[in-house]
Short mmCIF file of C-alpha atoms in Angstrom, two decimals:
data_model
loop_
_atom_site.label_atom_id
_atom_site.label_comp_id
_atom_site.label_asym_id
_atom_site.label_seq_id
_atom_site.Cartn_x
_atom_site.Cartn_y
_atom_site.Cartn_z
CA UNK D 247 119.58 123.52 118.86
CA UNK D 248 120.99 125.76 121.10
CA UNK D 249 118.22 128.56 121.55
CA UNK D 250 117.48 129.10 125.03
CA UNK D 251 113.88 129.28 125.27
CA UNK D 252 112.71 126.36 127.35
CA UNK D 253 113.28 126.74 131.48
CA UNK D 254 112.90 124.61 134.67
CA UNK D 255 112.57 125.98 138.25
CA UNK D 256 114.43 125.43 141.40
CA UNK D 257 111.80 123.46 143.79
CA UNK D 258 113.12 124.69 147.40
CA UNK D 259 115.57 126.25 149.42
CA UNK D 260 117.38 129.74 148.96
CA UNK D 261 116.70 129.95 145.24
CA UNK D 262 112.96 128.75 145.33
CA UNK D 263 111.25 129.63 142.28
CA UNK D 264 114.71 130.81 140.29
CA UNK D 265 114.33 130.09 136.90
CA UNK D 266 116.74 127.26 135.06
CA UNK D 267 117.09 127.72 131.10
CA UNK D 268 117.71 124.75 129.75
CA UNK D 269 118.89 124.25 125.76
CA UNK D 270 116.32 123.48 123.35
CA UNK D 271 117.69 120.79 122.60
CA UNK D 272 115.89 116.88 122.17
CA UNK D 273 118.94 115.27 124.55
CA UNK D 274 118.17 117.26 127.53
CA UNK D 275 115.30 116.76 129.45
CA UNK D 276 115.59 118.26 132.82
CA UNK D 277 114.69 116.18 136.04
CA UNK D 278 110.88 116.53 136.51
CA UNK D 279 110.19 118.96 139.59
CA UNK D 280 107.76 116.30 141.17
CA UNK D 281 110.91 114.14 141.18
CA UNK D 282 113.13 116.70 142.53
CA UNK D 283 111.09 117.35 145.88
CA UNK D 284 110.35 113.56 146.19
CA UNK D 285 114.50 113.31 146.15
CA UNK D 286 115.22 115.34 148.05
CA UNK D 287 112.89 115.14 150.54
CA UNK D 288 114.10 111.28 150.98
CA UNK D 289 117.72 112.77 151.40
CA UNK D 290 117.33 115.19 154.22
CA UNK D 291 115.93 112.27 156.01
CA UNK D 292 119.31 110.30 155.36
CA UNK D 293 121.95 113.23 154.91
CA UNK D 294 122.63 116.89 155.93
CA UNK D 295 122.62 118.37 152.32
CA UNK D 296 124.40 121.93 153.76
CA UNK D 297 127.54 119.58 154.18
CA UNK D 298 127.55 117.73 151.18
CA UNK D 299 130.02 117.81 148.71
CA UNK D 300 127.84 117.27 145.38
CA UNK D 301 128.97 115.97 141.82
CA UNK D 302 126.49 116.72 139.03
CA UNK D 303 127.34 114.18 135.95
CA UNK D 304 125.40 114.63 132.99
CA UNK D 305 124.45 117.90 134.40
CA UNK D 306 122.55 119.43 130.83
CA UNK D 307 120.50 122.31 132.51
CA UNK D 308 122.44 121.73 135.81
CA UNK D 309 119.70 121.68 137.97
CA UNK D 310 119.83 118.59 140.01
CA UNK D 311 123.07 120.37 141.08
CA UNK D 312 121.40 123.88 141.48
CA UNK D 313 118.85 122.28 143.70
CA UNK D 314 120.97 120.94 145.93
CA UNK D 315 123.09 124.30 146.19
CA UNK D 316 119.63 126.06 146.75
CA UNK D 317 119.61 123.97 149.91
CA UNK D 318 122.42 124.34 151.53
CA UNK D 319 125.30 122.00 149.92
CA UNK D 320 128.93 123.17 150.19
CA UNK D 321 129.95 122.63 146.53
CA UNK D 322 128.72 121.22 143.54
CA UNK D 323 130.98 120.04 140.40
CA UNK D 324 129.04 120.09 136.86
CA UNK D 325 130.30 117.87 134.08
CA UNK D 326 129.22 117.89 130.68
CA UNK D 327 130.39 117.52 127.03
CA UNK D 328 127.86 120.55 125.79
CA UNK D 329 129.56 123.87 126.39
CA UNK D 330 126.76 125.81 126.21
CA UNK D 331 124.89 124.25 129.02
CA UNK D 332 127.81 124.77 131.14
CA UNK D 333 127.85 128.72 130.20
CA UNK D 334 124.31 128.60 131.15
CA UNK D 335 124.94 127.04 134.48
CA UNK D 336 127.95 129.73 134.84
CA UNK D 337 125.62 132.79 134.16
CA UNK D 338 123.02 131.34 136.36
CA UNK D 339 125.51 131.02 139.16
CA UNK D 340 127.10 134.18 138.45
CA UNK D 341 123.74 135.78 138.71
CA UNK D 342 123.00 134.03 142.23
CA UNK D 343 126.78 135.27 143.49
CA UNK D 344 127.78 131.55 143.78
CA UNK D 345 130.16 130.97 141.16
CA UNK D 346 132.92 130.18 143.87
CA UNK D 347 130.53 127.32 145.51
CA UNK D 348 130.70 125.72 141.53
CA UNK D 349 133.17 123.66 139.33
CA UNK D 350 132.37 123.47 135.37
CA UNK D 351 133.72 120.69 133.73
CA UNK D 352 133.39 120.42 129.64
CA UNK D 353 134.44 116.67 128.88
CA UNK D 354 132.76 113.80 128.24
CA UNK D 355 132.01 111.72 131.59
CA UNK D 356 133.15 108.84 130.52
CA UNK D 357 136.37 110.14 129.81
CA UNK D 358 136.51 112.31 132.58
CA UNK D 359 135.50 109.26 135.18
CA UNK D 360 138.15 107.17 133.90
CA UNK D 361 141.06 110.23 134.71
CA UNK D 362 139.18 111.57 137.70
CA UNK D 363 140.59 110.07 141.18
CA UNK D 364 141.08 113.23 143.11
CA UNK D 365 138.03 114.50 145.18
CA UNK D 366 135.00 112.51 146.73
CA UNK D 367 131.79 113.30 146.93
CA UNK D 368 128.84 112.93 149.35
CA UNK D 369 125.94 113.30 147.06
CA UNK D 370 126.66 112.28 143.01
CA UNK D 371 124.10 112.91 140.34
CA UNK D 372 123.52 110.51 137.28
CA UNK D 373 121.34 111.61 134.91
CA UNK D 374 122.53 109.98 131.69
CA UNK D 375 120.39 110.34 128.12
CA UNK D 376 118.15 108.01 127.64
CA UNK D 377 119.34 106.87 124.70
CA UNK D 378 121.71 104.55 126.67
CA UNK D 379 121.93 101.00 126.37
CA UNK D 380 122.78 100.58 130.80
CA UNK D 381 122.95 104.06 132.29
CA UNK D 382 123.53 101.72 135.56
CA UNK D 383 126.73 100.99 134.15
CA UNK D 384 127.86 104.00 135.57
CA UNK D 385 126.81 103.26 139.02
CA UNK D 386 130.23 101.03 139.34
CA UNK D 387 132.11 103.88 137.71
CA UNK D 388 131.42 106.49 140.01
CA UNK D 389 132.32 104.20 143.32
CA UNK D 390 135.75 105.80 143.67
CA UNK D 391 134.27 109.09 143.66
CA UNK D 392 131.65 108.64 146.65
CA UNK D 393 132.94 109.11 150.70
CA UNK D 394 132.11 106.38 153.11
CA UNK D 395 127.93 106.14 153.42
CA UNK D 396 127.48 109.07 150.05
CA UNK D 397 124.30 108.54 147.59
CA UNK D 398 124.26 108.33 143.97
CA UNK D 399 120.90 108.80 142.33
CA UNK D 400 120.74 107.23 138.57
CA UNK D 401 117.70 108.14 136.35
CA UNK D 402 116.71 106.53 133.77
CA UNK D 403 114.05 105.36 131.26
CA UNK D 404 111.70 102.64 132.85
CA UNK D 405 112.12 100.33 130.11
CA UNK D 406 115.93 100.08 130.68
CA UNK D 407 116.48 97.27 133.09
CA UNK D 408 118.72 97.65 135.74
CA UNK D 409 121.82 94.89 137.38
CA UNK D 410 123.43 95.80 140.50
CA UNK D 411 126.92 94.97 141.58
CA UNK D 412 127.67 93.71 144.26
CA UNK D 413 128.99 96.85 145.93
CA UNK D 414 125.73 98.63 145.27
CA UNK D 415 122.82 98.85 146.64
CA UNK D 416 119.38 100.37 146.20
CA UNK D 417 118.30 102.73 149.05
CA UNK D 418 115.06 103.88 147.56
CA UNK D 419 113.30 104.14 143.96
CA UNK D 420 110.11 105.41 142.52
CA UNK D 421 108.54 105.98 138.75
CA UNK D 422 106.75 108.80 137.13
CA UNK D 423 105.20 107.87 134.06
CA UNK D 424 108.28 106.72 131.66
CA UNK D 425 110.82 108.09 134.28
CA UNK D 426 112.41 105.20 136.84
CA UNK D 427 114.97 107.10 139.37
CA UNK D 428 116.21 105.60 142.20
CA UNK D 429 119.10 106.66 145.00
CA UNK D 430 122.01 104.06 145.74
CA UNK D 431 124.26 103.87 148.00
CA UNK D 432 127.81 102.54 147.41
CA UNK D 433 128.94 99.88 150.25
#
């Protein structure tokens, strides 16, 4: 754990093609590509990404984040417990001149949702392990933490079933292979 020899790739905008290293580490498993450009090509039909505020939880390689900042969104915030992801991200953004665009948390989410009721967010990112009993769970947590008509996007394993409160509701969803992500929006 913790060599960096395994890397991802930014699908599209300014940073097309940048490469993402991403620990070598069994818990972090970067969003498939294919999944990336099916996301966010269902966004820019819904939301102007360039003026989205964007929270990345359970960021690991950081690059549902990155993406979006390749594309044009204002700022991004990455939380994760695993320090040296979130040096990774740093260097990477360093490298790309955007560290000012970026916020690096290193807590725990759960811990950090449950202090966390400053800034909202347009666009929020939910890529818990898979190991979780009901990554949707943290649909409801995030609530306070999404402006007025703002996505979250939860993915998770396809075996894990998932209940919906009330004041949630699925926009879209898709599966590929043992992957089921979907994008929500919070009413």
């Amino acid at each position: 754990m913790g060599t960096r020899r395994n890397t991802t790739r930014i699908t599209g905008g300014i940073w097309k093609r940048t490469i993402v290293p991403v620990l070598e580490d069994s818990s972090v498993r970067p969003t498939l590509s294919r999944i990336r450009e099916t996301v966010f090509n269902w966004l820019r039909h819904d939301i102007d990404i360039a003026e989205c505020n964007v929270l990345d939880l359970f960021c690991g390689s950081g690059v549902l984040g990155l993406e979006a900042m390749s594309r044009g969104a204002v700022s991004a915030c990455f939380v994760d417990h695993n320090m040296e992801s979130l040096v990774g991200i740093g260097s990477l953004l360093k490298r790309l001149n955007a560290s000012r665009k970026a916020t690096l948390i290193n807590e725990e989410v759960s811990s950090w949702l449950g202090h966390n009721t400053g800034k909202q967010y347009d666009l929020v990112f939910l890529d818990p392990p898979f190991a979780l009993e009901n990554p949707a769970i943290y649909l409801s947590k995030v609530n306070h933490l999404v402006k007025k008509n703002g996505l979250v996007y939860l993915e998770n394993k396809c075996s894990t079933s998932i209940t919906l409160d009330s004041e949630v509701e699925c926009w879209r969803s898709g599966r590929a292979g043992t992957v089921y992500y979907g994008l929500y929006r919070i009413l």
